Every structure is written in C-alpha cells, then in structure tokens.
Amino acid sequence: MPRMTGKEALVEMLRSEGVKFIFGNPGTTELPFMNALENAEDLVYINTLFEGVAAGMADGYARITQKPSFMNFHISVGVSNSIAVMYNSWRGGTPMVITSGQAPIGLQLHNPTLYSNMVNVMREYTKWAGEITTASDVPSIIRRAFKIASTPPTGPVFVSLAWDSMNQEADVDIVPSVDHYYRILPDPQAIAQASQYLARAQNPIILIGDRVSQSPGAPLEVASIAEKLGAPVYATSFSEVHIPSSHPHYMGTFDTSWLHRHMKRRFDEADVVLAVGTELMVQSMPTPEPPFSGKPKIIHVDCSDWDIQRSYPISAGVLGDIQASLNQLSVALDDSMTGTDKLNSRARCRTITQTNKQKREAFLSLAQERWDHVPMSPERFAMELRSALPADVLICDDSITVRSALLGALDFDEPGTLVGGRGGSLGFGMGATLGMKLASPQRPVVGIIGDGTAMFTIQALWTAANYNIPVTYVMC
C-alpha cells in the first residue's frame, strides 16, 4: 500500500469516487486540505461567499448526476450556515458528502476557538455522521460516506476531519465505493399480496413522492401502473419528474400540510391507495379529520423501510427498489386482474383522461381571464415563460408562490429536467441552478426564483460571475 498524508489520501479518494467539483467556503481548519488541492488541478474547488449557496449547488449537481456531491465547510460556524439549505437535501434525500475541518484531537477537551461537537449536530440532518481522527482511516471512512449517501433511501452524510488526520502519514489503500448492488428486488409474497388488493380495487388512487425519481426508470413504471389500474396519480411533491407530467393520469400536486377538502373527499372515495416513494401525508398541522378517515386499503411501495407504515396502518407493504418493485407489481396485476377488472379499469381510464383534459382547459381559461391583470398574473407569467424557453432546457424551480401556475403551464416529461424545492426551507434555488449547469454544461439551465427566496442566497451571483457559469435567472 502507498504511504501518504491523510490530506493526500482524501484527494486520492475523491478522484477514485469520480468527484470533479468541491463546493464550499473554507477557513483555517481546512488549510491542510487546501494545501493538498494545490497540486490537484482536476479537482475544482468552487468557493462561495455563503455556505447556503454551496449547499444549493451541491444539491442541484447531485440531483442531475444522481451521484453524491462533495462539500467542504469551515469548522462549526460554516457547517451551521449550510444547514438552512441542506435541510431540504435531508428531507428530499439528496446524496451528498459534507466535510469540515476540526480542531486537533489533543486540544478538543480544552475548548479551542470555534470547536464544537459537529458530529452530534449533524446527526440530526444526515443519514450518518462521524469524525476521522487518524490518517489511516481516511480511505475507509470516505468510502463509507459515499456508500451511505448513495444507498437508497439516499441522503446527506457528514464527516468531520480532525487536523491530526490530515497531516499524519499512513499506509493507505485507495479503493472507491461500489454502487448499484443495492437495487434490491422485493419479496414475491409482498408483490402477490399487493396485487390482489389492487386488482379488485373499484376506485384506486396513486400517491407519488420524491423517491420515485431517484430510482431510474420508475417514473415510466408509475405511468404504466396507473393505466393498468385505471387510477389517477397525485404527487405529494413534484420536485422532480416522478411521472411524465403530460400523462393523462397525472392530476397534479396537492398540499399535504393542510389537506384541501377536495383532496380529502378524493381520499374518502378511494377504496385502495397505492403510495409510491413518498412520506405518506406528512402534515405540518392537525386537520379536523385524519386524511384517511374513509379507511381505504393502503399499499405502500418504497425503498425506505422507515416510511412504510410509519404513520398510518397499511394493508400491504413492498420494500425494494422502486422501479423493480413496480415492474414486478405490473406483471403480477396481469395475472391477478380478471376480464371484468380490466373492463372496469378501461372505463376509469376514460373518465380520468376526460377529467385531466378539463383540468388543463380550466387552467388555460383562468390564464386568459387574468391575462391583462396588473401586476402580471402568475398564470400569464408561466404561459409567457413557456413560449420563451428552449426545448432542451433544464429548470430549477424555486418559484414558491408561482409554482402552481408554473407546473400548470409547463410539461416536464423527461427525468432530470426539473429540480424543485423540497423540505420547506427557502434559498436553495440560486445555488442549485449553478450546480445543475456544472452537471450538464451542454444544456441551457434556467432558475425560476421567487424574489424573497433569492434574497437568502443572492451571493450566488458572485460565484456565477467569478467561475463563469452561464445560467439564466428569472425572478418572480
């Protein structure tokens, strides 16, 4: 095994993991890492004026590449500054590795300047958090960090880099993490049980969430299942393309924080609810009645064991890779559905298609009605934007109050063309737009940013100018 310092081993591990960009804002405790990067011209450190910008860039970059991004912040205060934006990444499951320098081990009990137990703090907002204290641990812990971040359900990981670990020498083995082994097939008995409930459904609905798009191929499987069941599809979050949004069965998003009476009625009418890749009905405040007081049979398909029957009782659960699970469920439905079931499904499909057409016509009618409003209506803004955007554009949606009109006017059918806010914290979009462009430099990238959320991370303009990252921001 080669012998090198911990900081050199960190650089080599980043190379082995395919890292191209480091998003951050360093300080004195990061000097060893900065020193090692001087001779690593293939690793580009994107310096930001504010850590929230770096966190947004890392989020946008990871969601386009579908690989963990890498961040490096200053001890304690720098890490803390990133949390407001990184919170969205934690709630949405963005794969990323966050690092920061840490005080020397021998000084930590003497409470040196800026010292804090960052591992304890970051455990709240990550899948895993730990600290490297010796150079020999650098390869194994960095490998572990990338493995945990990229294993479904994906999410952020934090690693503290003690000063000693960066400057010591050790014999190390530079080997990257191995991915793709975690696309696990579901239990056949679970698939069979779920298909029986769904095949007999008379009024099924499908609820989809953020983890759908994290499984390659799953959005098209959602569309296929919807057609087979004759079920409308509603998104608890449409921060990415979880189903082609022009699909006739896709009925849009709804607010889970306070369930609108229209959706409550829809839930009450359903006899079976198929939930896919979603935190099922996370509410920020109690409603007079629970969402599922109509007692539908709930079938939950997910890669997250924590979320299946976390808050609501279910009739069947399917744990596994979402695309593989839906594919097997579709095959099982072919055998489970009788001729009568299929006739009933086709009748429901016709009704859903007509309802979807009426919904789209209602939006266009509303846009026309409000066309000459002053100030400009959200509907006209979205329609004018649609006519101006290039066909191959990638959109970062941090539009907040204009989001409903934006999703009504634009169709997002290609996975990877939409990156939207999730988690509820403001300020991610300015940076995320830049990260998306670095991940896909050959395509135009447009950030549609609310004027209020832009103020949280307006420093992104400095980064865009200084690193010559050509994006377009549209403020609304």
Short mmCIF file of C-alpha atoms in Angstrom, two decimals:
data_model
loop_
_atom_site.label_atom_id
_atom_site.label_comp_id
_atom_site.label_asym_id
_atom_site.label_seq_id
_atom_site.Cartn_x
_atom_site.Cartn_y
_atom_site.Cartn_z
CA MET A 1 0.00 0.00 0.00
CA PRO A 2 1.25 3.52 -0.76
CA ARG A 3 2.23 5.79 2.11
CA MET A 4 0.90 9.36 2.16
CA THR A 5 -0.60 12.02 4.39
CA GLY A 6 -4.28 11.99 5.27
CA LYS A 7 -4.94 15.08 3.16
CA GLU A 8 -3.30 13.41 0.15
CA ALA A 9 -5.36 10.28 0.78
CA LEU A 10 -8.52 12.42 0.85
CA VAL A 11 -7.66 13.87 -2.56
CA GLU A 12 -6.98 10.43 -3.98
CA MET A 13 -10.25 9.07 -2.59
CA LEU A 14 -12.19 11.92 -4.17
CA ARG A 15 -10.56 11.12 -7.50
CA SER A 16 -11.43 7.45 -7.12
CA GLU A 17 -15.08 8.37 -6.41
CA GLY A 18 -15.25 10.45 -9.58
CA VAL A 19 -15.56 13.82 -7.83
CA LYS A 20 -14.96 16.80 -10.14
CA PHE A 21 -16.18 19.71 -8.03
CA ILE A 22 -15.89 20.61 -4.36
CA PHE A 23 -18.49 23.11 -3.17
CA GLY A 24 -17.60 25.09 -0.11
CA ASN A 25 -16.22 28.01 1.86
CA PRO A 26 -13.03 27.09 3.75
CA GLY A 27 -11.25 28.55 6.78
CA THR A 28 -8.17 27.89 8.87
CA THR A 29 -9.15 24.36 9.90
CA GLU A 30 -9.40 23.42 6.22
CA LEU A 31 -5.86 24.59 5.38
CA PRO A 32 -4.37 21.06 5.19
CA PHE A 33 -6.99 20.05 2.60
CA MET A 34 -6.47 23.33 0.70
CA ASN A 35 -2.74 22.61 0.64
CA ALA A 36 -3.30 19.16 -0.89
CA LEU A 37 -5.62 20.62 -3.53
CA GLU A 38 -2.87 22.93 -4.85
CA ASN A 39 -1.48 20.04 -6.89
CA ALA A 40 -4.87 18.57 -7.82
CA GLU A 41 -5.86 20.57 -10.87
CA ASP A 42 -8.52 18.00 -11.80
CA LEU A 43 -10.49 18.83 -8.64
CA VAL A 44 -12.16 22.24 -8.85
CA TYR A 45 -12.95 23.95 -5.56
CA ILE A 46 -15.99 26.20 -6.12
CA ASN A 47 -15.68 28.88 -3.46
CA THR A 48 -18.88 30.62 -2.40
CA LEU A 49 -19.43 33.72 -0.29
CA PHE A 50 -22.06 31.94 1.79
CA GLU A 51 -22.37 28.28 2.70
CA GLY A 52 -26.04 28.16 1.70
CA VAL A 53 -25.00 28.82 -1.90
CA ALA A 54 -22.57 25.89 -1.80
CA ALA A 55 -25.25 23.64 -0.28
CA GLY A 56 -27.66 24.60 -3.06
CA MET A 57 -25.03 23.96 -5.74
CA ALA A 58 -24.25 20.55 -4.29
CA ASP A 59 -27.97 19.71 -4.21
CA GLY A 60 -28.56 20.67 -7.84
CA TYR A 61 -25.39 18.92 -9.01
CA ALA A 62 -26.22 15.65 -7.23
CA ARG A 63 -29.80 15.56 -8.45
CA ILE A 64 -28.77 15.91 -12.09
CA THR A 65 -25.86 13.46 -11.94
CA GLN A 66 -27.66 11.12 -9.47
CA LYS A 67 -24.33 10.70 -7.71
CA PRO A 68 -23.15 12.08 -4.37
CA SER A 69 -21.79 15.62 -4.48
CA PHE A 70 -19.00 16.77 -2.16
CA MET A 71 -18.90 19.80 0.14
CA ASN A 72 -16.25 21.29 2.40
CA PHE A 73 -17.03 23.90 5.05
CA HIS A 74 -15.33 25.72 7.89
CA ILE A 75 -15.49 24.29 11.39
CA SER A 76 -18.76 24.75 13.37
CA VAL A 77 -19.98 28.14 12.09
CA GLY A 78 -19.51 27.29 8.42
CA VAL A 79 -21.28 23.97 8.84
CA SER A 80 -24.09 25.70 10.74
CA ASN A 81 -24.55 28.23 7.94
CA SER A 82 -25.17 25.40 5.46
CA ILE A 83 -27.94 23.72 7.45
CA ALA A 84 -30.81 26.01 6.38
CA VAL A 85 -30.42 24.94 2.73
CA MET A 86 -29.03 21.48 3.44
CA TYR A 87 -32.21 20.74 5.42
CA ASN A 88 -34.03 20.46 2.08
CA SER A 89 -31.47 17.92 0.89
CA TRP A 90 -32.00 15.88 4.04
CA ARG A 91 -35.80 15.90 3.72
CA GLY A 92 -35.64 15.18 0.00
CA GLY A 93 -32.90 12.55 0.13
CA THR A 94 -30.19 14.19 -1.97
CA PRO A 95 -26.98 12.12 -1.93
CA MET A 96 -24.08 14.29 -0.74
CA VAL A 97 -20.98 14.11 1.43
CA ILE A 98 -20.38 17.13 3.68
CA THR A 99 -16.99 17.64 5.32
CA SER A 100 -15.36 20.23 7.53
CA GLY A 101 -12.08 20.68 9.34
CA GLN A 102 -11.92 20.04 13.08
CA ALA A 103 -9.60 21.09 15.90
CA PRO A 104 -6.63 18.82 16.75
CA ILE A 105 -7.61 15.88 18.95
CA GLY A 106 -5.26 16.96 21.74
CA LEU A 107 -6.92 20.37 22.01
CA GLN A 108 -10.58 19.41 21.86
CA LEU A 109 -11.02 18.99 25.62
CA HIS A 110 -9.61 22.49 26.09
CA ASN A 111 -12.43 24.06 24.05
CA PRO A 112 -10.34 25.76 21.33
CA THR A 113 -11.68 28.59 19.19
CA LEU A 114 -14.68 27.55 17.06
CA TYR A 115 -14.65 24.00 18.41
CA SER A 116 -17.95 22.16 18.77
CA ASN A 117 -19.14 18.59 18.53
CA MET A 118 -20.27 18.89 14.93
CA VAL A 119 -20.97 15.18 14.62
CA ASN A 120 -23.73 15.44 17.23
CA VAL A 121 -25.22 18.47 15.49
CA MET A 122 -25.17 16.95 12.03
CA ARG A 123 -26.64 13.62 13.09
CA GLU A 124 -29.97 15.45 13.12
CA TYR A 125 -29.77 16.29 9.40
CA THR A 126 -27.89 13.37 7.83
CA LYS A 127 -28.09 9.62 7.33
CA TRP A 128 -24.80 9.21 9.18
CA ALA A 129 -22.18 11.45 10.77
CA GLY A 130 -18.68 10.64 12.02
CA GLU A 131 -15.19 12.02 12.56
CA ILE A 132 -11.85 10.92 11.11
CA THR A 133 -9.12 11.16 13.74
CA THR A 134 -6.22 9.26 12.10
CA ALA A 135 -4.78 9.31 8.58
CA SER A 136 -5.15 5.56 8.22
CA ASP A 137 -8.95 5.89 8.49
CA VAL A 138 -9.31 8.41 5.66
CA PRO A 139 -9.93 5.90 2.81
CA SER A 140 -12.33 3.65 4.72
CA ILE A 141 -14.44 6.44 6.20
CA ILE A 142 -14.65 8.43 2.95
CA ARG A 143 -15.58 5.22 1.14
CA ARG A 144 -18.23 4.58 3.79
CA ALA A 145 -19.57 8.11 3.43
CA PHE A 146 -20.07 7.78 -0.34
CA LYS A 147 -21.60 4.34 0.11
CA ILE A 148 -24.14 5.52 2.69
CA ALA A 149 -25.03 8.65 0.73
CA SER A 150 -25.74 6.72 -2.46
CA THR A 151 -27.57 3.74 -0.93
CA PRO A 152 -31.39 4.11 -1.13
CA PRO A 153 -33.02 5.84 0.53
CA THR A 154 -30.27 8.27 -0.45
CA GLY A 155 -29.29 11.30 1.61
CA PRO A 156 -26.57 13.52 3.09
CA VAL A 157 -23.63 12.24 5.14
CA PHE A 158 -21.28 14.33 7.31
CA VAL A 159 -17.59 13.68 8.05
CA SER A 160 -15.52 15.80 10.42
CA LEU A 161 -11.80 15.92 9.53
CA ALA A 162 -9.64 16.33 12.63
CA TRP A 163 -6.48 18.36 11.98
CA ASP A 164 -4.28 15.43 13.03
CA SER A 165 -5.82 13.06 10.49
CA MET A 166 -4.97 15.37 7.60
CA ASN A 167 -1.31 15.89 8.47
CA GLN A 168 -0.29 12.43 9.71
CA GLU A 169 1.20 9.86 7.34
CA ALA A 170 -0.11 6.31 6.96
CA ASP A 171 -0.12 3.33 4.64
CA VAL A 172 -3.45 3.53 2.82
CA ASP A 173 -5.45 1.59 0.28
CA ILE A 174 -7.22 3.87 -2.23
CA VAL A 175 -10.30 1.96 -3.35
CA PRO A 176 -13.66 3.58 -4.23
CA SER A 177 -17.05 2.52 -3.01
CA VAL A 178 -19.06 0.09 -5.12
CA ASP A 179 -22.56 1.06 -6.17
CA HIS A 180 -25.61 -0.45 -7.93
CA TYR A 181 -25.66 -3.59 -5.79
CA TYR A 182 -28.41 -2.01 -3.69
CA ARG A 183 -31.19 -2.21 -6.31
CA ILE A 184 -32.92 -4.91 -4.27
CA LEU A 185 -35.82 -6.98 -5.58
CA PRO A 186 -39.00 -7.07 -3.45
CA ASP A 187 -40.41 -10.08 -1.63
CA PRO A 188 -42.59 -12.09 -4.09
CA GLN A 189 -45.22 -12.68 -1.38
CA ALA A 190 -45.46 -8.92 -0.77
CA ILE A 191 -45.95 -8.34 -4.51
CA ALA A 192 -48.65 -11.03 -4.66
CA GLN A 193 -50.50 -9.58 -1.68
CA ALA A 194 -50.36 -6.03 -3.05
CA SER A 195 -51.57 -7.13 -6.50
CA GLN A 196 -54.61 -8.87 -5.00
CA TYR A 197 -55.79 -5.70 -3.27
CA LEU A 198 -55.11 -3.55 -6.33
CA ALA A 199 -56.70 -5.91 -8.84
CA ARG A 200 -60.06 -5.79 -7.01
CA ALA A 201 -59.99 -2.00 -6.50
CA GLN A 202 -63.06 -0.12 -7.75
CA ASN A 203 -61.80 3.41 -7.09
CA PRO A 204 -57.99 3.35 -6.68
CA ILE A 205 -55.70 6.38 -6.49
CA ILE A 206 -51.91 6.62 -6.61
CA LEU A 207 -49.79 8.95 -4.47
CA ILE A 208 -46.17 9.52 -5.52
CA GLY A 209 -43.23 11.29 -3.87
CA ASP A 210 -39.58 12.26 -4.11
CA ARG A 211 -38.06 8.79 -4.00
CA VAL A 212 -39.71 7.76 -7.28
CA SER A 213 -37.35 9.77 -9.47
CA GLN A 214 -34.33 8.51 -7.52
CA SER A 215 -34.94 5.06 -8.99
CA PRO A 216 -34.03 5.13 -12.72
CA GLY A 217 -36.97 4.04 -14.85
CA ALA A 218 -39.53 4.30 -12.05
CA PRO A 219 -41.46 7.32 -13.46
CA LEU A 220 -42.46 5.33 -16.53
CA GLU A 221 -43.44 2.37 -14.34
CA VAL A 222 -45.75 4.68 -12.36
CA ALA A 223 -47.45 5.69 -15.62
CA SER A 224 -47.81 2.06 -16.68
CA ILE A 225 -49.34 1.01 -13.34
CA ALA A 226 -51.76 3.96 -13.48
CA GLU A 227 -53.00 2.91 -16.90
CA LYS A 228 -53.31 -0.71 -15.84
CA LEU A 229 -55.30 0.12 -12.70
CA GLY A 230 -57.31 2.97 -14.15
CA ALA A 231 -56.08 5.20 -11.34
CA PRO A 232 -55.40 8.95 -11.14
CA VAL A 233 -51.94 9.95 -9.92
CA TYR A 234 -51.35 12.74 -7.40
CA ALA A 235 -47.93 13.94 -6.25
CA THR A 236 -47.26 14.74 -2.60
CA SER A 237 -44.21 16.50 -4.06
CA PHE A 238 -43.22 17.11 -7.68
CA SER A 239 -39.70 18.39 -7.13
CA GLU A 240 -38.51 16.12 -9.93
CA VAL A 241 -40.15 14.16 -12.74
CA HIS A 242 -41.86 11.32 -10.86
CA ILE A 243 -44.20 10.70 -13.81
CA PRO A 244 -44.29 12.46 -17.19
CA SER A 245 -46.43 15.46 -16.27
CA SER A 246 -48.29 15.42 -19.60
CA HIS A 247 -49.53 11.90 -18.89
CA PRO A 248 -53.35 11.88 -18.90
CA HIS A 249 -53.49 10.17 -15.49
CA TYR A 250 -51.32 12.76 -13.73
CA MET A 251 -53.61 15.11 -11.83
CA GLY A 252 -51.00 17.37 -10.21
CA THR A 253 -49.70 18.09 -6.74
CA PHE A 254 -51.56 18.89 -3.55
CA ASP A 255 -50.67 20.47 -0.24
CA THR A 256 -50.10 17.82 2.40
CA SER A 257 -49.61 20.34 5.21
CA TRP A 258 -53.31 21.22 5.29
CA LEU A 259 -55.38 18.83 3.22
CA HIS A 260 -57.83 20.67 0.96
CA ARG A 261 -61.42 19.44 1.20
CA HIS A 262 -61.30 18.42 -2.48
CA MET A 263 -58.43 16.01 -1.80
CA LYS A 264 -59.99 14.87 1.47
CA ARG A 265 -63.13 13.95 -0.47
CA ARG A 266 -61.00 12.15 -3.05
CA PHE A 267 -59.31 10.12 -0.30
CA ASP A 268 -62.66 9.30 1.28
CA GLU A 269 -63.98 7.99 -2.04
CA ALA A 270 -60.96 5.75 -2.68
CA ASP A 271 -61.12 2.11 -1.71
CA VAL A 272 -57.39 1.49 -2.35
CA VAL A 273 -54.46 3.94 -2.13
CA LEU A 274 -51.16 2.97 -3.77
CA ALA A 275 -48.40 5.10 -2.19
CA VAL A 276 -45.07 5.03 -4.01
CA GLY A 277 -41.77 6.50 -2.78
CA THR A 278 -43.40 9.03 -0.50
CA GLU A 279 -43.58 10.15 3.10
CA LEU A 280 -47.27 9.39 3.27
CA MET A 281 -49.23 12.53 4.16
CA VAL A 282 -46.77 14.49 6.29
CA GLN A 283 -48.82 17.30 7.82
CA SER A 284 -47.43 20.40 9.50
CA MET A 285 -50.62 20.99 11.49
CA PRO A 286 -53.53 18.78 12.53
CA THR A 287 -56.72 18.78 10.47
CA PRO A 288 -60.25 18.24 11.85
CA GLU A 289 -60.22 14.72 10.46
CA PRO A 290 -57.30 12.41 9.66
CA PRO A 291 -56.53 12.14 5.92
CA PHE A 292 -57.64 8.53 5.60
CA SER A 293 -60.77 8.51 7.77
CA GLY A 294 -62.53 6.78 4.87
CA LYS A 295 -60.44 3.70 5.71
CA PRO A 296 -59.04 2.83 2.26
CA LYS A 297 -56.69 -0.11 1.86
CA ILE A 298 -53.21 1.42 1.71
CA ILE A 299 -50.48 -0.29 -0.33
CA HIS A 300 -47.05 1.28 0.20
CA VAL A 301 -44.18 0.63 -2.24
CA ASP A 302 -40.88 2.16 -1.17
CA CYS A 303 -37.13 1.75 -0.79
CA SER A 304 -37.38 3.21 2.74
CA ASP A 305 -38.38 0.70 5.40
CA TRP A 306 -38.74 3.61 7.86
CA ASP A 307 -41.55 5.21 5.87
CA ILE A 308 -43.66 2.11 5.26
CA GLN A 309 -46.45 2.14 7.89
CA ARG A 310 -44.62 4.87 9.80
CA SER A 311 -47.73 6.97 10.47
CA TYR A 312 -50.69 5.09 9.00
CA PRO A 313 -51.76 1.43 9.00
CA ILE A 314 -51.33 -0.36 5.69
CA SER A 315 -52.82 -3.46 4.11
CA ALA A 316 -49.66 -4.39 2.20
CA GLY A 317 -46.09 -3.13 2.05
CA VAL A 318 -43.49 -3.68 -0.66
CA LEU A 319 -39.88 -2.92 0.26
CA GLY A 320 -37.29 -2.78 -2.52
CA ASP A 321 -36.02 -0.80 -5.47
CA ILE A 322 -38.99 1.25 -6.66
CA GLN A 323 -38.58 0.62 -10.39
CA ALA A 324 -38.09 -3.12 -9.91
CA SER A 325 -40.98 -3.29 -7.43
CA LEU A 326 -43.41 -1.51 -9.75
CA ASN A 327 -42.31 -3.63 -12.69
CA GLN A 328 -42.97 -6.84 -10.79
CA LEU A 329 -46.25 -5.47 -9.48
CA SER A 330 -47.32 -4.70 -13.05
CA VAL A 331 -46.56 -8.27 -14.12
CA ALA A 332 -48.48 -9.63 -11.12
CA LEU A 333 -51.50 -7.47 -11.97
CA ASP A 334 -51.67 -9.04 -15.42
CA ASP A 335 -52.31 -12.36 -13.69
CA SER A 336 -54.48 -11.02 -10.84
CA MET A 337 -56.92 -8.86 -12.81
CA THR A 338 -59.93 -10.63 -14.29
CA GLY A 339 -61.56 -9.65 -17.56
CA THR A 340 -64.14 -7.68 -15.61
CA ASP A 341 -61.40 -5.92 -13.63
CA LYS A 342 -59.73 -4.85 -16.87
CA LEU A 343 -63.01 -3.60 -18.38
CA ASN A 344 -63.68 -1.53 -15.26
CA SER A 345 -60.13 -0.17 -15.40
CA ARG A 346 -60.52 0.95 -19.00
CA ALA A 347 -63.75 2.75 -18.10
CA ARG A 348 -61.96 4.57 -15.29
CA CYS A 349 -59.13 5.50 -17.68
CA ARG A 350 -61.60 7.22 -20.00
CA THR A 351 -63.07 9.21 -17.11
CA ILE A 352 -59.63 10.20 -15.80
CA THR A 353 -58.47 11.32 -19.25
CA GLN A 354 -61.55 13.50 -19.65
CA THR A 355 -61.11 14.98 -16.17
CA ASN A 356 -57.48 15.76 -16.92
CA LYS A 357 -58.46 17.48 -20.17
CA GLN A 358 -61.00 19.61 -18.31
CA LYS A 359 -58.39 20.49 -15.70
CA ARG A 360 -55.96 21.71 -18.37
CA GLU A 361 -58.69 23.67 -20.13
CA ALA A 362 -59.64 25.31 -16.84
CA PHE A 363 -56.05 26.47 -16.34
CA LEU A 364 -55.90 27.97 -19.84
CA SER A 365 -59.26 29.66 -19.27
CA LEU A 366 -58.02 31.14 -15.98
CA ALA A 367 -54.84 32.35 -17.67
CA GLN A 368 -56.88 34.05 -20.37
CA GLU A 369 -59.21 35.61 -17.82
CA ARG A 370 -56.24 37.07 -15.90
CA TRP A 371 -54.11 37.91 -18.95
CA ASP A 372 -54.28 41.68 -18.61
CA HIS A 373 -54.05 41.85 -14.82
CA VAL A 374 -51.64 44.40 -13.37
CA PRO A 375 -49.32 43.31 -11.90
CA MET A 376 -48.92 40.32 -14.20
CA SER A 377 -50.76 37.21 -13.03
CA PRO A 378 -48.81 34.04 -12.19
CA GLU A 379 -50.70 32.25 -14.96
CA ARG A 380 -49.64 34.70 -17.66
CA PHE A 381 -46.08 34.72 -16.31
CA ALA A 382 -45.94 30.92 -16.65
CA MET A 383 -47.50 30.92 -20.12
CA GLU A 384 -45.16 33.63 -21.42
CA LEU A 385 -42.22 31.76 -19.93
CA ARG A 386 -43.29 28.56 -21.67
CA SER A 387 -43.22 30.27 -25.06
CA ALA A 388 -39.71 31.65 -24.44
CA LEU A 389 -37.91 28.57 -23.08
CA PRO A 390 -35.72 26.43 -25.38
CA ALA A 391 -36.87 22.86 -25.90
CA ASP A 392 -33.89 21.23 -24.18
CA VAL A 393 -33.91 23.47 -21.08
CA LEU A 394 -33.32 22.27 -17.51
CA ILE A 395 -35.46 24.10 -14.95
CA CYS A 396 -34.65 24.87 -11.34
CA ASP A 397 -37.96 25.66 -9.68
CA ASP A 398 -37.65 27.80 -6.56
CA SER A 399 -40.63 29.91 -7.55
CA ILE A 400 -42.59 29.29 -4.31
CA THR A 401 -45.94 31.11 -4.76
CA VAL A 402 -45.82 30.84 -8.57
CA ARG A 403 -45.13 27.09 -8.50
CA SER A 404 -48.72 26.01 -9.04
CA ALA A 405 -49.03 28.14 -12.20
CA LEU A 406 -45.61 27.03 -13.41
CA LEU A 407 -46.46 23.34 -13.12
CA GLY A 408 -49.80 24.02 -14.77
CA ALA A 409 -48.26 25.72 -17.80
CA LEU A 410 -45.13 23.63 -18.37
CA ASP A 411 -44.85 19.92 -19.06
CA PHE A 412 -41.92 18.02 -17.59
CA ASP A 413 -41.77 14.63 -19.25
CA GLU A 414 -38.04 13.86 -19.27
CA PRO A 415 -36.48 12.73 -15.98
CA GLY A 416 -33.71 15.10 -14.92
CA THR A 417 -35.22 18.23 -16.50
CA LEU A 418 -36.78 19.58 -13.30
CA VAL A 419 -35.17 20.25 -9.92
CA GLY A 420 -37.57 21.82 -7.46
CA GLY A 421 -37.59 22.85 -3.84
CA ARG A 422 -38.44 20.33 -1.16
CA GLY A 423 -38.31 20.40 2.59
CA GLY A 424 -39.75 23.88 3.01
CA SER A 425 -36.56 25.88 3.64
CA LEU A 426 -36.01 28.88 1.40
CA GLY A 427 -32.86 29.77 -0.54
CA PHE A 428 -31.81 26.62 -2.36
CA GLY A 429 -32.56 27.69 -5.95
CA MET A 430 -29.89 30.32 -6.62
CA GLY A 431 -27.12 27.83 -5.91
CA ALA A 432 -28.94 24.77 -7.28
CA THR A 433 -29.24 26.43 -10.70
CA LEU A 434 -25.44 26.75 -10.85
CA GLY A 435 -24.91 23.17 -9.70
CA MET A 436 -27.27 21.90 -12.40
CA LYS A 437 -25.27 23.74 -15.06
CA LEU A 438 -21.98 22.26 -13.86
CA ALA A 439 -23.59 18.81 -14.01
CA SER A 440 -24.99 19.34 -17.51
CA PRO A 441 -22.88 22.02 -19.23
CA GLN A 442 -24.18 21.24 -22.72
CA ARG A 443 -27.80 22.19 -21.91
CA PRO A 444 -29.35 25.57 -21.08
CA VAL A 445 -30.32 25.95 -17.42
CA VAL A 446 -32.91 28.41 -16.15
CA GLY A 447 -33.58 29.14 -12.49
CA ILE A 448 -37.10 30.41 -11.78
CA ILE A 449 -36.62 32.05 -8.42
CA GLY A 450 -39.03 33.85 -6.12
CA ASP A 451 -37.77 37.30 -5.19
CA GLY A 452 -37.96 36.51 -1.48
CA THR A 453 -36.13 33.18 -1.63
CA ALA A 454 -33.47 34.79 -3.88
CA MET A 455 -32.56 37.17 -1.06
CA PHE A 456 -31.46 34.26 1.13
CA THR A 457 -28.63 33.31 -1.24
CA ILE A 458 -28.18 36.23 -3.61
CA GLN A 459 -24.40 35.79 -3.15
CA ALA A 460 -24.71 33.06 -5.82
CA LEU A 461 -24.39 35.82 -8.43
CA TRP A 462 -20.78 36.36 -7.32
CA THR A 463 -20.00 32.67 -7.78
CA ALA A 464 -21.71 32.59 -11.19
CA ALA A 465 -19.68 35.59 -12.37
CA ASN A 466 -16.32 34.55 -10.94
CA TYR A 467 -16.50 30.96 -12.19
CA ASN A 468 -18.17 31.92 -15.48
CA ILE A 469 -21.17 29.63 -15.01
CA PRO A 470 -23.65 30.66 -17.75
CA VAL A 471 -27.17 30.32 -16.36
CA THR A 472 -30.33 32.42 -16.66
CA TYR A 473 -32.28 33.55 -13.61
CA VAL A 474 -35.92 34.60 -13.94
CA MET A 475 -37.15 36.37 -10.79
CA CYS A 476 -40.81 36.21 -9.95
#
